[in-house]
Amino acid sequence: MSCSPRPKVLCVHCGKLSPPAVHWPEGAVCKPCYRGALSRRGICETCRSERRLVDPPGPNARLCADCSGTQGLLRCRECNAEECPYKDGLCIRCALREQTRLLIDNIDGPLAPIYRAIISNPQPYSAYNWVRQSASAKIMAEISNGTLALSHEALDSYPKRVAANLVRQILVANGVLMRRDDRLSELETWINSKLDKVSSSKDQHLLRSYAIWWVLRRNRERGALSNRSTTSTGHSK
Ligand SMILES: [Zn+2]
Ligand SMILES: [Zn+2]
Ligand SMILES: [Zn+2]
């Protein structure tokens, strides 16, 4: 009956009584031992290559499937890697590639460097979670499908500031967006917010001209000279 608990049997690998995950030629194997066997890697005693070790079955395995003449265990259905499947028979790298394709549909388009950076991430498990769940990945998807423009300005006005700034950093780091002098653009925003408080539109116009042409230009020149010293923006405020 469907609601009765699955019967427990002795696992041939660890000797504990638990519901079996799989029945292999040597007998019933519990879930932790099943996953352990699929992930067991080391140097095969015979061929000296780094492989999944399967023989003798269990934690003392010393030989790969080829050297032991056994059939071998489950592999990734996509790349054939001897790894414990992460999702739907795919290893973590193939699952990450599949998930990233959902995020960036045109992998030859402007976001191609982002696609390559994600799938070659040295930490595929965290990369997978980032792609699947993070707010910044959702923004990346919006850029990919054209809902959000690929520009600093579009990211500036995005309601989720932290996530949008993270996306900006990723885009800049991968050469998709040009680096922008953020302190100068902060200064521009600051000047504009101050000018909005000046009531007369004539005064506003004059001040804006002064601000844009003198303060900002002076800052840009200083920035170029001092290779963006940390104080140049601070002084003009
Ligand atoms: Zn076991
Ligand atoms: Zn071998
Ligand atoms: Zn794979």
CSV table of C-alpha atoms in Angstrom, one decimal, residues 74-198:
chain,number,residue,atom,x,y,z
A,74,LEU,CA,25.4,5.7,-13.6
A,75,ARG,CA,27.0,8.6,-15.6
A,76,CYS,CA,25.9,12.1,-16.6
A,77,ARG,CA,23.4,11.6,-19.5
A,78,GLU,CA,24.8,14.6,-21.3
A,79,CYS,CA,28.6,14.5,-21.0
A,80,ASN,CA,29.1,11.0,-19.7
A,81,ALA,CA,31.1,12.1,-16.7
A,82,GLU,CA,31.4,9.6,-13.8
A,83,GLU,CA,29.7,11.9,-11.4
A,84,CYS,CA,26.7,11.7,-9.0
A,85,PRO,CA,23.8,13.2,-11.0
A,86,TYR,CA,22.8,16.6,-9.7
A,87,LYS,CA,19.5,17.1,-11.5
A,88,ASP,CA,17.5,14.9,-14.0
A,89,GLY,CA,20.5,12.7,-14.7
A,90,LEU,CA,22.8,15.6,-15.4
A,91,CYS,CA,26.1,16.3,-13.6
A,92,ILE,CA,26.3,19.7,-11.9
A,93,ARG,CA,28.2,21.3,-14.8
A,94,CYS,CA,25.7,20.2,-17.4
A,95,ALA,CA,22.8,21.2,-15.1
A,96,LEU,CA,24.4,24.6,-14.7
A,97,ARG,CA,24.8,25.0,-18.5
A,98,GLU,CA,21.1,24.1,-19.0
A,99,GLN,CA,19.9,26.5,-16.3
A,100,THR,CA,22.1,29.3,-17.6
A,101,ARG,CA,20.6,28.8,-21.1
A,102,LEU,CA,17.2,29.6,-19.5
A,103,LEU,CA,18.8,32.9,-18.3
A,104,ILE,CA,20.7,33.9,-21.4
A,105,ASP,CA,18.9,32.6,-24.5
A,106,ASN,CA,21.2,34.1,-27.1
A,107,ILE,CA,24.6,32.7,-26.1
A,108,ASP,CA,26.3,34.3,-29.1
A,109,GLY,CA,24.8,37.7,-28.4
A,110,PRO,CA,26.1,40.6,-26.2
A,111,LEU,CA,25.8,38.5,-23.0
A,112,ALA,CA,28.0,35.7,-24.4
A,113,PRO,CA,30.9,36.6,-22.0
A,114,ILE,CA,28.5,36.4,-19.1
A,115,TYR,CA,27.3,33.0,-20.2
A,116,ARG,CA,30.9,31.7,-20.5
A,117,ALA,CA,31.8,33.1,-17.1
A,118,ILE,CA,28.9,31.5,-15.4
A,119,ILE,CA,29.3,28.0,-16.9
A,120,SER,CA,33.0,27.9,-16.2
A,121,ASN,CA,32.6,29.2,-12.6
A,122,PRO,CA,35.0,27.2,-10.3
A,123,GLN,CA,32.1,26.8,-7.9
A,124,PRO,CA,29.3,25.3,-10.0
A,125,TYR,CA,27.0,24.6,-7.1
A,126,SER,CA,26.9,28.2,-5.9
A,127,ALA,CA,26.8,29.4,-9.5
A,128,TYR,CA,23.7,27.1,-10.1
A,129,ASN,CA,21.9,28.6,-7.1
A,130,TRP,CA,22.8,32.2,-8.2
A,131,VAL,CA,21.4,31.5,-11.7
A,132,ARG,CA,18.2,29.9,-10.3
A,133,GLN,CA,17.3,32.1,-7.4
A,134,SER,CA,19.1,35.4,-7.2
A,135,ALA,CA,17.5,38.8,-7.8
A,136,SER,CA,20.5,39.8,-9.9
A,137,ALA,CA,20.1,36.8,-12.2
A,138,LYS,CA,16.5,37.9,-12.8
A,139,ILE,CA,17.8,41.3,-13.9
A,140,MET,CA,20.3,39.6,-16.2
A,141,ALA,CA,17.4,37.6,-17.7
A,142,GLU,CA,15.5,40.9,-18.3
A,143,ILE,CA,18.6,42.3,-20.1
A,144,SER,CA,18.8,39.1,-22.1
A,145,ASN,CA,15.2,39.1,-23.2
A,146,GLY,CA,15.2,42.8,-24.0
A,147,THR,CA,12.9,44.0,-21.2
A,148,LEU,CA,15.7,46.0,-19.7
A,149,ALA,CA,18.3,47.9,-21.8
A,150,LEU,CA,21.9,46.9,-21.6
A,151,SER,CA,23.1,50.3,-20.2
A,152,HIS,CA,24.3,52.0,-17.0
A,153,GLU,CA,21.3,54.3,-17.2
A,154,ALA,CA,18.8,51.4,-17.2
A,155,LEU,CA,20.6,49.9,-14.2
A,156,ASP,CA,20.6,53.3,-12.4
A,157,SER,CA,16.9,53.5,-12.5
A,158,TYR,CA,16.2,49.8,-11.6
A,159,PRO,CA,14.2,49.7,-8.3
A,160,LYS,CA,16.4,46.9,-6.7
A,161,ARG,CA,19.6,48.9,-6.3
A,162,VAL,CA,21.8,46.4,-4.7
A,163,ALA,CA,21.0,43.6,-7.2
A,164,ALA,CA,21.3,46.1,-10.1
A,165,ASN,CA,24.7,47.2,-9.0
A,166,LEU,CA,25.9,43.7,-8.7
A,167,VAL,CA,24.7,43.1,-12.3
A,168,ARG,CA,26.6,46.2,-13.3
A,169,GLN,CA,29.8,44.9,-11.6
A,170,ILE,CA,29.5,41.5,-13.4
A,171,LEU,CA,28.9,43.2,-16.8
A,172,VAL,CA,31.8,45.6,-16.3
A,173,ALA,CA,34.1,42.8,-15.0
A,174,ASN,CA,33.4,40.7,-18.1
A,175,GLY,CA,33.8,43.6,-20.6
A,176,VAL,CA,30.1,43.8,-21.6
A,177,LEU,CA,29.7,47.3,-20.2
A,178,MET,CA,32.4,50.0,-20.2
A,179,ARG,CA,33.6,51.0,-16.7
A,180,ARG,CA,32.0,54.3,-15.7
A,181,ASP,CA,33.5,56.7,-13.2
A,182,ASP,CA,30.9,56.1,-10.5
A,183,ARG,CA,32.0,59.0,-8.3
A,184,LEU,CA,31.6,61.5,-11.1
A,185,SER,CA,28.1,60.2,-12.0
A,186,GLU,CA,27.3,60.4,-8.2
A,187,LEU,CA,28.5,64.0,-8.3
A,188,GLU,CA,26.2,64.7,-11.3
A,189,THR,CA,23.3,63.2,-9.5
A,190,TRP,CA,24.1,65.3,-6.4
A,191,ILE,CA,24.4,68.5,-8.4
A,192,ASN,CA,21.1,67.9,-10.1
A,193,SER,CA,19.4,67.2,-6.8
A,194,LYS,CA,20.7,70.4,-5.4
A,195,LEU,CA,19.7,72.4,-8.5
A,196,ASP,CA,16.2,71.0,-8.3
A,197,LYS,CA,15.8,72.9,-5.0
A,198,VAL,CA,16.7,76.3,-6.6
